[in-house]
């Protein structure tokens, strides 16, 4: 798994917003043995296209193949291999209400987020930041006994 | 005009100029078959297995260069067609396969004969469609034919739910196609072509490496002109046999695992590979790190994903081979052909050292002799199809192919059972030509039900069974690499081939001598019925030369050297 030649890359795939297009993209990755680290997809406003963001890894040769093979799919309009990008990921974390809420709020604040929902037994915090910082936040949050963590997958936009 | 979805399917097939459709009816496709019954724009051939229908459409497409069409029902009808789709996909053959599907309301309910056809066929089609409304059916049919034949060709599946074939709606078949996300590149980059030309002019040992893309692009004339003008030697892949013509003095032969000595040595020693429509398949390259080790590489391919996939390329040119060569050839005006003279001499000596040869025999028919003999008897007038195994390699090595599309075989997927139905497709396209399926006693049984199809429609193809009572290629590997443990490859238990053919309405010949061979083949050509020609050949004959799997191309196992005049 940890091949030193393997580099993490983020790819944006602009596709026709039609049925089974996501299956075409993911089955290409599965069929050709490429990794998907995270994947997000949503329609592009005011267009017939959708934007798929895929975080993956592989050697430069594999990355070149991924890009070319994606481009070969008929409903794929454009493939962007990000170089200079702004990359963000969101995470939602549920904490017991008995934890120190001001500590949690301060921690979330440090990572560009905050408490977004308070229930009878739980609070929900939200953080949106770079994937590595999200990882750090999740590690830091461990001491407050999180009972559920949901990561959203990365989205990226070229600078 | 108002019509049903089923009628639209027939109208589209007629509008695309398809003369023959191969298929098999069933529940979900019955409305379309009802319309087929009523029309006379195309002929329908009822194969006896859906796999054979797709292979037959494939053979039709390979022989003509046109899109082949097959039609199957849902569920098992479709799953039987999958091997045919995959075969066409691996060799980039333009097909449109139309499958029935359960009605829209039943999709996802595990209905009778329901299977996720687009899901299963996704990795073995160029593209596929599940039709979701009658309104989009004409556009999808138009796009299917366009996608099949444009760019890098390939098979397209159109899966149509039964209720859509029943619904009535307005039919206007589109004149043109506009898919915003699909724009194949035909024209090569001018600067890159100029750079490649400079590389050719400065090379000392250039080599033309010709693949199946040249056949698909109908670029044979251009390739011959390029070789003629530059006097650069040529090697062909399995899929390109016939492009140069067997008599062309610049043709070294086929390269790869069963390539001849001169071709493989040429690839090992060249300083410039000019790859045209070839994809550096592992059966061609052998050990990649030793492949064309001293060469720069020019790679012309219509599929950008093929370039740099396996070997690093110095001069990538994405485009259609014909269009690229139309630009490239004039740029080579005044090329100094003497420059490559020393190189041609070296290769000539290599060929003299180990020519493509075998030891003939008077006691038993050698399979290589049988192939050379039909070459002598029917030669360029025949279309040769093949199944997969030793006979396929011997045919590729020894048949004197004169033109592209004369040689039809499953190269990429290696599908046993391909040859007979493909021969039916080729014969339907060219009834005046002799069509011979060179096959083995293993492969032929994988689609032998087509005897009935061939007999019913009077499609007189010749099945030349080179019978060694083995799954010969596997047996050969077992001899070389598994200490002669012949695990499940002994086919000594055999059908009565003559009786089998006769039982299905064909003709059978049992052949054990050269004299019988000549008599049988001449008789078979004159007959208007399908035949099995069972030719008993030397049991333990090996396909040589051979590059062991994963080895370097220059490390070949060679046939024994023979000095007597029996050497061919």
Coordinates of C-alpha atoms in Angstrom, one line a residue, chain A residues 34-156:
Chain A
X34 CA -6.8 2.3 -9.0
X35 CA -7.3 3.6 -5.5
X36 CA -10.1 5.9 -4.4
X37 CA -9.2 7.7 -1.1
X38 CA -12.3 9.9 -1.2
X39 CA -15.0 10.8 -3.6
X40 CA -17.6 13.5 -3.7
X41 CA -20.2 14.4 -6.4
X42 CA -22.7 17.1 -6.9
X43 CA -24.4 18.9 -9.8
X44 CA -22.8 22.0 -11.2
X45 CA -25.4 24.9 -10.8
X46 CA -27.1 26.1 -14.0
X47 CA -25.6 23.3 -16.2
X48 CA -26.3 19.8 -17.3
X49 CA -23.0 18.7 -15.8
X50 CA -21.8 17.3 -12.4
X51 CA -18.6 17.8 -10.6
X52 CA -16.9 14.7 -9.2
X53 CA -13.9 15.2 -7.0
X54 CA -11.7 12.2 -6.4
X55 CA -8.7 12.0 -4.1
X56 CA -6.5 9.1 -5.2
X57 CA -2.9 8.0 -5.2
X58 CA -0.5 6.3 -7.5
X59 CA 2.8 6.7 -9.4
X60 CA 3.0 9.4 -12.0
X61 CA 2.5 6.8 -14.7
X62 CA -0.6 5.5 -13.0
X63 CA -1.9 9.0 -12.5
X64 CA -1.5 9.6 -16.3
X65 CA -3.4 6.5 -17.0
X66 CA -6.2 7.4 -14.6
X67 CA -6.6 10.8 -16.3
X68 CA -6.6 9.3 -19.8
X69 CA -8.9 6.4 -19.0
X70 CA -11.4 8.8 -17.3
X71 CA -11.2 11.0 -20.4
X72 CA -12.1 8.1 -22.6
X73 CA -15.5 7.6 -20.9
X74 CA -18.1 9.0 -23.2
X75 CA -20.0 11.2 -20.6
X76 CA -16.7 12.7 -19.3
X77 CA -16.3 16.3 -20.4
X78 CA -13.1 17.3 -18.7
X79 CA -10.5 15.9 -16.3
X80 CA -8.5 18.3 -14.1
X81 CA -5.5 16.9 -12.3
X82 CA -5.1 19.6 -9.6
X83 CA -1.7 21.2 -9.1
X84 CA -2.4 24.5 -7.4
X85 CA -5.6 24.1 -5.6
X86 CA -7.7 25.1 -2.6
X87 CA -8.8 21.9 -1.1
X88 CA -11.4 21.5 1.7
X89 CA -13.1 18.8 3.5
X90 CA -16.0 18.9 6.0
X91 CA -16.4 16.6 9.0
X92 CA -19.3 16.3 11.5
X93 CA -18.6 14.9 15.0
X94 CA -21.1 13.9 17.6
X95 CA -20.0 14.4 21.3
X96 CA -21.8 13.4 24.5
X97 CA -23.3 16.6 26.1
X98 CA -21.6 15.7 29.4
X99 CA -18.2 16.6 27.8
X100 CA -16.6 20.0 28.3
X101 CA -18.5 22.0 25.7
X102 CA -16.4 25.1 25.9
X103 CA -13.3 23.0 25.2
X104 CA -15.0 21.4 22.2
X105 CA -16.1 24.8 20.9
X106 CA -12.6 26.2 21.3
X107 CA -11.1 23.2 19.5
X108 CA -13.6 23.5 16.6
X109 CA -12.9 27.2 16.4
X110 CA -9.2 26.5 15.9
X111 CA -10.2 24.3 12.9
X112 CA -12.5 26.7 11.2
X113 CA -15.8 25.3 12.7
X114 CA -18.0 25.2 15.7
X115 CA -20.9 23.5 17.4
X116 CA -23.9 23.4 15.0
X117 CA -26.5 21.4 16.9
X118 CA -27.3 20.7 20.6
X119 CA -29.7 18.0 21.6
X120 CA -30.7 16.4 24.9
X121 CA -27.8 14.0 25.1
X122 CA -25.5 15.0 22.2
X123 CA -23.9 18.0 20.6
X124 CA -22.8 18.0 17.0
X125 CA -19.7 19.9 15.8
X126 CA -18.8 20.8 12.3
X127 CA -15.3 21.6 10.9
X128 CA -14.3 22.4 7.3
X129 CA -10.7 22.6 6.6
X130 CA -7.8 21.1 4.6
X131 CA -7.9 17.3 4.8
X132 CA -4.7 17.0 6.8
X133 CA -6.1 19.6 9.3
X134 CA -9.3 17.7 9.5
X135 CA -7.3 14.6 10.4
X136 CA -5.6 16.6 13.1
X137 CA -8.9 17.8 14.4
X138 CA -10.2 14.3 14.6
X139 CA -7.2 13.2 16.5
X140 CA -7.5 16.1 18.9
X141 CA -11.2 15.4 19.4
X142 CA -10.6 11.9 20.6
X143 CA -10.2 13.0 24.2
X144 CA -13.8 14.2 24.3
X145 CA -15.1 10.7 23.5
X146 CA -16.7 11.3 20.2
X147 CA -19.5 8.8 19.4
X148 CA -19.7 9.3 15.7
X149 CA -17.5 10.9 13.1
X150 CA -18.6 11.5 9.5
X151 CA -16.1 12.9 7.0
X152 CA -17.5 14.4 3.8
X153 CA -14.7 13.7 1.3
X154 CA -12.6 16.5 -0.3
X155 CA -13.7 19.1 -2.8
X156 CA -11.1 21.2 -4.6

